[in-house]
Amino acid sequence: MTVTVETGPWRLDPTASTVALRHRTMWGLVTVKGAFAEIGGRGEVRPDGSADGTVTLGAASLDTGNTRRDTHLRSADFFDAGNHPEITFAVRAADRLDADGVRVTGSLTVRGVTEPQTLTARLLPADADALTLETEFDVDRARFGMGWNLLGMVRGLTTVTASLRFTRAGG
């Protein structure tokens, strides 16, 4: 069954949305997990069914459950949150692939570095006033100037998992 989405403006509901990271460290022996507490965003669905929008994360809001690690992640070695307080995913196009699949094309900006990013999301059943997109994709942190790697402990890609709940704006 194809999920129908109403046209017009949509606003991200930060209380019903999550963006989390997973990365293997210690030579692949330990998985570090964390989630962003500050999430914002908006979108626009056009009459032809295509969409655009923006999702913004507070770089300093990443919580891994370890204060010392979180402080290091906010530093210039990683997110450099003091100079680059936001991580942004700007959606240039979101097009239906099938009944519940959406190809999202845009750009990811971390630490002031912008790189193209394409991902596939799943559109969960929606009503006239709310919809949820879920996705999981990998990011190479080195593309964004995060090359810190003490003794080669931090290798590989970072997995981003997001569940983004949008509600109708205005209306």
mmCIF file with all atom_site columns, C-alpha atoms in Angstrom:
data_model
loop_
_atom_site.group_PDB
_atom_site.id
_atom_site.type_symbol
_atom_site.label_atom_id
_atom_site.label_alt_id
_atom_site.label_comp_id
_atom_site.label_asym_id
_atom_site.label_entity_id
_atom_site.label_seq_id
_atom_site.pdbx_PDB_ins_code
_atom_site.Cartn_x
_atom_site.Cartn_y
_atom_site.Cartn_z
_atom_site.occupancy
_atom_site.B_iso_or_equiv
_atom_site.pdbx_formal_charge
_atom_site.auth_seq_id
_atom_site.auth_comp_id
_atom_site.auth_asym_id
_atom_site.auth_atom_id
_atom_site.pdbx_PDB_model_num
ATOM 1   C CA . MET A 1 1   ? 0.000  0.000  0.000  1.00 0.00 ? 1   MET A CA 1
ATOM 2   C CA . THR A 1 2   ? 1.420  3.386  -1.005 1.00 0.00 ? 2   THR A CA 1
ATOM 3   C CA . VAL A 1 3   ? 1.721  5.922  1.796  1.00 0.00 ? 3   VAL A CA 1
ATOM 4   C CA . THR A 1 4   ? 0.072  9.209  0.841  1.00 0.00 ? 4   THR A CA 1
ATOM 5   C CA . VAL A 1 5   ? 1.664  12.451 2.011  1.00 0.00 ? 5   VAL A CA 1
ATOM 6   C CA . GLU A 1 6   ? -0.131 15.793 2.030  1.00 0.00 ? 6   GLU A CA 1
ATOM 7   C CA . THR A 1 7   ? 1.464  18.665 0.132  1.00 0.00 ? 7   THR A CA 1
ATOM 8   C CA . GLY A 1 8   ? 2.638  21.806 1.888  1.00 0.00 ? 8   GLY A CA 1
ATOM 9   C CA . PRO A 1 9   ? 4.984  22.722 4.732  1.00 0.00 ? 9   PRO A CA 1
ATOM 10  C CA . TRP A 1 10  ? 6.030  20.268 7.459  1.00 0.00 ? 10  TRP A CA 1
ATOM 11  C CA . ARG A 1 11  ? 7.908  20.846 10.731 1.00 0.00 ? 11  ARG A CA 1
ATOM 12  C CA . LEU A 1 12  ? 10.112 18.309 12.522 1.00 0.00 ? 12  LEU A CA 1
ATOM 13  C CA . ASP A 1 13  ? 8.805  17.279 15.940 1.00 0.00 ? 13  ASP A CA 1
ATOM 14  C CA . PRO A 1 14  ? 11.966 17.102 18.106 1.00 0.00 ? 14  PRO A CA 1
ATOM 15  C CA . THR A 1 15  ? 10.155 15.309 20.936 1.00 0.00 ? 15  THR A CA 1
ATOM 16  C CA . ALA A 1 16  ? 9.199  12.406 18.643 1.00 0.00 ? 16  ALA A CA 1
ATOM 17  C CA . SER A 1 17  ? 12.426 12.261 16.584 1.00 0.00 ? 17  SER A CA 1
ATOM 18  C CA . THR A 1 18  ? 15.822 10.670 17.187 1.00 0.00 ? 18  THR A CA 1
ATOM 19  C CA . VAL A 1 19  ? 19.204 10.860 15.491 1.00 0.00 ? 19  VAL A CA 1
ATOM 20  C CA . ALA A 1 20  ? 21.839 8.473  16.802 1.00 0.00 ? 20  ALA A CA 1
ATOM 21  C CA . LEU A 1 21  ? 25.417 7.468  15.923 1.00 0.00 ? 21  LEU A CA 1
ATOM 22  C CA . ARG A 1 22  ? 27.276 4.170  16.196 1.00 0.00 ? 22  ARG A CA 1
ATOM 23  C CA . HIS A 1 23  ? 31.008 3.790  15.685 1.00 0.00 ? 23  HIS A CA 1
ATOM 24  C CA . ARG A 1 24  ? 33.416 0.953  16.394 1.00 0.00 ? 24  ARG A CA 1
ATOM 25  C CA . THR A 1 25  ? 36.552 1.989  18.317 1.00 0.00 ? 25  THR A CA 1
ATOM 26  C CA . MET A 1 26  ? 39.412 0.283  20.136 1.00 0.00 ? 26  MET A CA 1
ATOM 27  C CA . TRP A 1 27  ? 40.460 -1.468 16.926 1.00 0.00 ? 27  TRP A CA 1
ATOM 28  C CA . GLY A 1 28  ? 36.867 -2.580 16.288 1.00 0.00 ? 28  GLY A CA 1
ATOM 29  C CA . LEU A 1 29  ? 36.365 -4.182 19.703 1.00 0.00 ? 29  LEU A CA 1
ATOM 30  C CA . VAL A 1 30  ? 34.059 -1.551 21.259 1.00 0.00 ? 30  VAL A CA 1
ATOM 31  C CA . THR A 1 31  ? 30.986 0.108  19.766 1.00 0.00 ? 31  THR A CA 1
ATOM 32  C CA . VAL A 1 32  ? 30.369 3.676  20.923 1.00 0.00 ? 32  VAL A CA 1
ATOM 33  C CA . LYS A 1 33  ? 26.744 4.788  20.688 1.00 0.00 ? 33  LYS A CA 1
ATOM 34  C CA . GLY A 1 34  ? 25.281 8.236  21.152 1.00 0.00 ? 34  GLY A CA 1
ATOM 35  C CA . ALA A 1 35  ? 22.237 10.363 20.370 1.00 0.00 ? 35  ALA A CA 1
ATOM 36  C CA . PHE A 1 36  ? 21.703 14.054 19.692 1.00 0.00 ? 36  PHE A CA 1
ATOM 37  C CA . ALA A 1 37  ? 19.435 15.894 22.145 1.00 0.00 ? 37  ALA A CA 1
ATOM 38  C CA . GLU A 1 38  ? 18.950 18.978 19.930 1.00 0.00 ? 38  GLU A CA 1
ATOM 39  C CA . ILE A 1 39  ? 17.117 18.210 16.680 1.00 0.00 ? 39  ILE A CA 1
ATOM 40  C CA . GLY A 1 40  ? 15.243 20.626 14.436 1.00 0.00 ? 40  GLY A CA 1
ATOM 41  C CA . GLY A 1 41  ? 14.002 20.776 10.910 1.00 0.00 ? 41  GLY A CA 1
ATOM 42  C CA . ARG A 1 42  ? 11.395 21.558 8.328  1.00 0.00 ? 42  ARG A CA 1
ATOM 43  C CA . GLY A 1 43  ? 10.285 20.352 4.936  1.00 0.00 ? 43  GLY A CA 1
ATOM 44  C CA . GLU A 1 44  ? 8.035  21.114 1.993  1.00 0.00 ? 44  GLU A CA 1
ATOM 45  C CA . VAL A 1 45  ? 6.150  18.521 -0.057 1.00 0.00 ? 45  VAL A CA 1
ATOM 46  C CA . ARG A 1 46  ? 5.309  19.798 -3.532 1.00 0.00 ? 46  ARG A CA 1
ATOM 47  C CA . PRO A 1 47  ? 2.199  18.848 -5.521 1.00 0.00 ? 47  PRO A CA 1
ATOM 48  C CA . ASP A 1 48  ? 4.282  16.492 -7.725 1.00 0.00 ? 48  ASP A CA 1
ATOM 49  C CA . GLY A 1 49  ? 5.208  14.496 -4.578 1.00 0.00 ? 49  GLY A CA 1
ATOM 50  C CA . SER A 1 50  ? 8.844  15.638 -4.463 1.00 0.00 ? 50  SER A CA 1
ATOM 51  C CA . ALA A 1 51  ? 10.179 17.373 -1.360 1.00 0.00 ? 51  ALA A CA 1
ATOM 52  C CA . ASP A 1 52  ? 12.999 19.408 0.102  1.00 0.00 ? 52  ASP A CA 1
ATOM 53  C CA . GLY A 1 53  ? 13.938 20.545 3.596  1.00 0.00 ? 53  GLY A CA 1
ATOM 54  C CA . THR A 1 54  ? 16.559 20.738 6.328  1.00 0.00 ? 54  THR A CA 1
ATOM 55  C CA . VAL A 1 55  ? 17.412 18.749 9.448  1.00 0.00 ? 55  VAL A CA 1
ATOM 56  C CA . THR A 1 56  ? 19.701 20.431 11.997 1.00 0.00 ? 56  THR A CA 1
ATOM 57  C CA . LEU A 1 57  ? 21.471 18.895 14.989 1.00 0.00 ? 57  LEU A CA 1
ATOM 58  C CA . GLY A 1 58  ? 23.182 20.666 17.858 1.00 0.00 ? 58  GLY A CA 1
ATOM 59  C CA . ALA A 1 59  ? 26.772 19.395 17.602 1.00 0.00 ? 59  ALA A CA 1
ATOM 60  C CA . ALA A 1 60  ? 27.348 19.844 21.344 1.00 0.00 ? 60  ALA A CA 1
ATOM 61  C CA . SER A 1 61  ? 24.187 17.889 22.189 1.00 0.00 ? 61  SER A CA 1
ATOM 62  C CA . LEU A 1 62  ? 25.640 14.460 21.325 1.00 0.00 ? 62  LEU A CA 1
ATOM 63  C CA . ASP A 1 63  ? 25.394 12.272 24.428 1.00 0.00 ? 63  ASP A CA 1
ATOM 64  C CA . THR A 1 64  ? 27.280 8.956  24.532 1.00 0.00 ? 64  THR A CA 1
ATOM 65  C CA . GLY A 1 65  ? 26.794 8.437  28.254 1.00 0.00 ? 65  GLY A CA 1
ATOM 66  C CA . ASN A 1 66  ? 30.450 9.259  29.012 1.00 0.00 ? 66  ASN A CA 1
ATOM 67  C CA . THR A 1 67  ? 31.143 12.890 29.988 1.00 0.00 ? 67  THR A CA 1
ATOM 68  C CA . ARG A 1 68  ? 34.871 12.728 29.208 1.00 0.00 ? 68  ARG A CA 1
ATOM 69  C CA . ARG A 1 69  ? 34.269 11.223 25.761 1.00 0.00 ? 69  ARG A CA 1
ATOM 70  C CA . ASP A 1 70  ? 31.459 13.709 25.035 1.00 0.00 ? 70  ASP A CA 1
ATOM 71  C CA . THR A 1 71  ? 33.765 16.622 25.895 1.00 0.00 ? 71  THR A CA 1
ATOM 72  C CA . HIS A 1 72  ? 36.390 15.207 23.529 1.00 0.00 ? 72  HIS A CA 1
ATOM 73  C CA . LEU A 1 73  ? 33.800 14.744 20.751 1.00 0.00 ? 73  LEU A CA 1
ATOM 74  C CA . ARG A 1 74  ? 32.827 18.430 21.094 1.00 0.00 ? 74  ARG A CA 1
ATOM 75  C CA . SER A 1 75  ? 36.486 19.495 20.779 1.00 0.00 ? 75  SER A CA 1
ATOM 76  C CA . ALA A 1 76  ? 38.444 20.469 17.652 1.00 0.00 ? 76  ALA A CA 1
ATOM 77  C CA . ASP A 1 77  ? 39.537 16.810 17.300 1.00 0.00 ? 77  ASP A CA 1
ATOM 78  C CA . PHE A 1 78  ? 35.996 15.916 16.242 1.00 0.00 ? 78  PHE A CA 1
ATOM 79  C CA . PHE A 1 79  ? 32.903 18.159 15.903 1.00 0.00 ? 79  PHE A CA 1
ATOM 80  C CA . ASP A 1 80  ? 34.605 21.446 16.920 1.00 0.00 ? 80  ASP A CA 1
ATOM 81  C CA . ALA A 1 81  ? 31.234 22.468 18.343 1.00 0.00 ? 81  ALA A CA 1
ATOM 82  C CA . GLY A 1 82  ? 32.511 25.823 19.622 1.00 0.00 ? 82  GLY A CA 1
ATOM 83  C CA . ASN A 1 83  ? 33.201 26.970 16.052 1.00 0.00 ? 83  ASN A CA 1
ATOM 84  C CA . HIS A 1 84  ? 30.598 24.827 14.261 1.00 0.00 ? 84  HIS A CA 1
ATOM 85  C CA . PRO A 1 85  ? 27.584 24.500 16.569 1.00 0.00 ? 85  PRO A CA 1
ATOM 86  C CA . GLU A 1 86  ? 25.279 22.876 14.005 1.00 0.00 ? 86  GLU A CA 1
ATOM 87  C CA . ILE A 1 87  ? 25.348 19.771 11.870 1.00 0.00 ? 87  ILE A CA 1
ATOM 88  C CA . THR A 1 88  ? 23.003 20.208 8.915  1.00 0.00 ? 88  THR A CA 1
ATOM 89  C CA . PHE A 1 89  ? 21.500 17.901 6.331  1.00 0.00 ? 89  PHE A CA 1
ATOM 90  C CA . ALA A 1 90  ? 19.989 20.016 3.525  1.00 0.00 ? 90  ALA A CA 1
ATOM 91  C CA . VAL A 1 91  ? 17.602 17.995 1.373  1.00 0.00 ? 91  VAL A CA 1
ATOM 92  C CA . ARG A 1 92  ? 17.636 19.025 -2.280 1.00 0.00 ? 92  ARG A CA 1
ATOM 93  C CA . ALA A 1 93  ? 15.290 16.283 -3.468 1.00 0.00 ? 93  ALA A CA 1
ATOM 94  C CA . ALA A 1 94  ? 13.230 13.517 -1.927 1.00 0.00 ? 94  ALA A CA 1
ATOM 95  C CA . ASP A 1 95  ? 11.614 11.257 -4.478 1.00 0.00 ? 95  ASP A CA 1
ATOM 96  C CA . ARG A 1 96  ? 9.459  8.156  -4.058 1.00 0.00 ? 96  ARG A CA 1
ATOM 97  C CA . LEU A 1 97  ? 11.089 4.864  -5.021 1.00 0.00 ? 97  LEU A CA 1
ATOM 98  C CA . ASP A 1 98  ? 8.130  2.609  -4.250 1.00 0.00 ? 98  ASP A CA 1
ATOM 99  C CA . ALA A 1 99  ? 5.191  2.323  -1.827 1.00 0.00 ? 99  ALA A CA 1
ATOM 100 C CA . ASP A 1 100 ? 7.220  3.324  1.231  1.00 0.00 ? 100 ASP A CA 1
ATOM 101 C CA . GLY A 1 101 ? 10.741 4.021  -0.053 1.00 0.00 ? 101 GLY A CA 1
ATOM 102 C CA . VAL A 1 102 ? 12.155 7.496  -0.573 1.00 0.00 ? 102 VAL A CA 1
ATOM 103 C CA . ARG A 1 103 ? 15.509 8.463  -2.139 1.00 0.00 ? 103 ARG A CA 1
ATOM 104 C CA . VAL A 1 104 ? 16.826 11.528 -0.358 1.00 0.00 ? 104 VAL A CA 1
ATOM 105 C CA . THR A 1 105 ? 19.533 13.578 -2.068 1.00 0.00 ? 105 THR A CA 1
ATOM 106 C CA . GLY A 1 106 ? 21.202 16.462 -0.328 1.00 0.00 ? 106 GLY A CA 1
ATOM 107 C CA . SER A 1 107 ? 24.289 17.705 1.415  1.00 0.00 ? 107 SER A CA 1
ATOM 108 C CA . LEU A 1 108 ? 25.640 17.029 4.881  1.00 0.00 ? 108 LEU A CA 1
ATOM 109 C CA . THR A 1 109 ? 27.561 19.815 6.629  1.00 0.00 ? 109 THR A CA 1
ATOM 110 C CA . VAL A 1 110 ? 29.787 18.959 9.599  1.00 0.00 ? 110 VAL A CA 1
ATOM 111 C CA . ARG A 1 111 ? 32.550 21.255 10.946 1.00 0.00 ? 111 ARG A CA 1
ATOM 112 C CA . GLY A 1 112 ? 31.856 23.710 8.101  1.00 0.00 ? 112 GLY A CA 1
ATOM 113 C CA . VAL A 1 113 ? 32.594 21.045 5.464  1.00 0.00 ? 113 VAL A CA 1
ATOM 114 C CA . THR A 1 114 ? 29.754 20.222 3.075  1.00 0.00 ? 114 THR A CA 1
ATOM 115 C CA . GLU A 1 115 ? 29.642 16.926 1.199  1.00 0.00 ? 115 GLU A CA 1
ATOM 116 C CA . PRO A 1 116 ? 26.939 15.411 -1.033 1.00 0.00 ? 116 PRO A CA 1
ATOM 117 C CA . GLN A 1 117 ? 24.920 12.646 0.636  1.00 0.00 ? 117 GLN A CA 1
ATOM 118 C CA . THR A 1 118 ? 22.288 10.351 -0.838 1.00 0.00 ? 118 THR A CA 1
ATOM 119 C CA . LEU A 1 119 ? 20.354 7.904  1.289  1.00 0.00 ? 119 LEU A CA 1
ATOM 120 C CA . THR A 1 120 ? 17.259 5.752  1.228  1.00 0.00 ? 120 THR A CA 1
ATOM 121 C CA . ALA A 1 121 ? 14.544 6.306  3.820  1.00 0.00 ? 121 ALA A CA 1
ATOM 122 C CA . ARG A 1 122 ? 11.401 4.410  4.689  1.00 0.00 ? 122 ARG A CA 1
ATOM 123 C CA . LEU A 1 123 ? 8.177  6.369  4.969  1.00 0.00 ? 123 LEU A CA 1
ATOM 124 C CA . LEU A 1 124 ? 6.010  4.947  7.729  1.00 0.00 ? 124 LEU A CA 1
ATOM 125 C CA . PRO A 1 125 ? 2.211  5.076  7.407  1.00 0.00 ? 125 PRO A CA 1
ATOM 126 C CA . ALA A 1 126 ? 1.127  8.688  7.657  1.00 0.00 ? 126 ALA A CA 1
ATOM 127 C CA . ASP A 1 127 ? -2.034 10.647 8.260  1.00 0.00 ? 127 ASP A CA 1
ATOM 128 C CA . ALA A 1 128 ? -2.963 14.129 7.086  1.00 0.00 ? 128 ALA A CA 1
ATOM 129 C CA . ASP A 1 129 ? -1.107 15.750 9.988  1.00 0.00 ? 129 ASP A CA 1
ATOM 130 C CA . ALA A 1 130 ? 1.976  13.591 10.700 1.00 0.00 ? 130 ALA A CA 1
ATOM 131 C CA . LEU A 1 131 ? 4.553  11.392 8.947  1.00 0.00 ? 131 LEU A CA 1
ATOM 132 C CA . THR A 1 132 ? 7.743  9.594  9.974  1.00 0.00 ? 132 THR A CA 1
ATOM 133 C CA . LEU A 1 133 ? 10.852 8.869  7.926  1.00 0.00 ? 133 LEU A CA 1
ATOM 134 C CA . GLU A 1 134 ? 13.360 6.263  9.091  1.00 0.00 ? 134 GLU A CA 1
ATOM 135 C CA . THR A 1 135 ? 16.854 5.802  7.678  1.00 0.00 ? 135 THR A CA 1
ATOM 136 C CA . GLU A 1 136 ? 20.256 4.345  8.384  1.00 0.00 ? 136 GLU A CA 1
ATOM 137 C CA . PHE A 1 137 ? 23.382 5.322  6.473  1.00 0.00 ? 137 PHE A CA 1
ATOM 138 C CA . ASP A 1 138 ? 27.148 5.421  6.873  1.00 0.00 ? 138 ASP A CA 1
ATOM 139 C CA . VAL A 1 139 ? 29.387 8.488  6.980  1.00 0.00 ? 139 VAL A CA 1
ATOM 140 C CA . ASP A 1 140 ? 33.158 8.670  6.576  1.00 0.00 ? 140 ASP A CA 1
ATOM 141 C CA . ARG A 1 141 ? 34.175 11.128 9.313  1.00 0.00 ? 141 ARG A CA 1
ATOM 142 C CA . ALA A 1 142 ? 37.489 11.838 7.538  1.00 0.00 ? 142 ALA A CA 1
ATOM 143 C CA . ARG A 1 143 ? 35.516 13.589 4.750  1.00 0.00 ? 143 ARG A CA 1
ATOM 144 C CA . PHE A 1 144 ? 34.609 16.219 7.362  1.00 0.00 ? 144 PHE A CA 1
ATOM 145 C CA . GLY A 1 145 ? 38.073 16.788 8.816  1.00 0.00 ? 145 GLY A CA 1
ATOM 146 C CA . MET A 1 146 ? 37.656 14.441 11.769 1.00 0.00 ? 146 MET A CA 1
ATOM 147 C CA . GLY A 1 147 ? 40.864 12.501 11.350 1.00 0.00 ? 147 GLY A CA 1
ATOM 148 C CA . TRP A 1 148 ? 41.855 12.169 15.024 1.00 0.00 ? 148 TRP A CA 1
ATOM 149 C CA . ASN A 1 149 ? 42.842 8.549  15.551 1.00 0.00 ? 149 ASN A CA 1
ATOM 150 C CA . LEU A 1 150 ? 45.039 7.777  18.562 1.00 0.00 ? 150 LEU A CA 1
ATOM 151 C CA . LEU A 1 151 ? 47.102 4.649  17.826 1.00 0.00 ? 151 LEU A CA 1
ATOM 152 C CA . GLY A 1 152 ? 44.693 3.680  15.037 1.00 0.00 ? 152 GLY A CA 1
ATOM 153 C CA . MET A 1 153 ? 41.889 2.958  17.533 1.00 0.00 ? 153 MET A CA 1
ATOM 154 C CA . VAL A 1 154 ? 39.133 4.730  15.561 1.00 0.00 ? 154 VAL A CA 1
ATOM 155 C CA . ARG A 1 155 ? 38.601 3.156  12.144 1.00 0.00 ? 155 ARG A CA 1
ATOM 156 C CA . GLY A 1 156 ? 35.841 2.682  9.633  1.00 0.00 ? 156 GLY A CA 1
ATOM 157 C CA . LEU A 1 157 ? 32.565 4.397  9.003  1.00 0.00 ? 157 LEU A CA 1
ATOM 158 C CA . THR A 1 158 ? 30.129 5.957  11.456 1.00 0.00 ? 158 THR A CA 1
ATOM 159 C CA . THR A 1 159 ? 26.553 4.678  11.178 1.00 0.00 ? 159 THR A CA 1
ATOM 160 C CA . VAL A 1 160 ? 23.786 7.268  11.517 1.00 0.00 ? 160 VAL A CA 1
ATOM 161 C CA . THR A 1 161 ? 20.282 6.088  12.417 1.00 0.00 ? 161 THR A CA 1
ATOM 162 C CA . ALA A 1 162 ? 17.384 8.538  12.289 1.00 0.00 ? 162 ALA A CA 1
ATOM 163 C CA . SER A 1 163 ? 13.666 8.421  12.965 1.00 0.00 ? 163 SER A CA 1
ATOM 164 C CA . LEU A 1 164 ? 12.220 11.793 12.009 1.00 0.00 ? 164 LEU A CA 1
ATOM 165 C CA . ARG A 1 165 ? 8.616  12.665 12.850 1.00 0.00 ? 165 ARG A CA 1
ATOM 166 C CA . PHE A 1 166 ? 7.155  15.593 10.924 1.00 0.00 ? 166 PHE A CA 1
ATOM 167 C CA . THR A 1 167 ? 3.873  17.381 11.574 1.00 0.00 ? 167 THR A CA 1
ATOM 168 C CA . ARG A 1 168 ? 1.959  19.751 9.330  1.00 0.00 ? 168 ARG A CA 1
ATOM 169 C CA . ALA A 1 169 ? 3.138  23.340 9.721  1.00 0.00 ? 169 ALA A CA 1
ATOM 170 C CA . GLY A 1 170 ? 0.414  25.938 9.817  1.00 0.00 ? 170 GLY A CA 1
ATOM 171 C CA . GLY A 1 171 ? -2.732 24.698 8.186  1.00 0.00 ? 171 GLY A CA 1
#
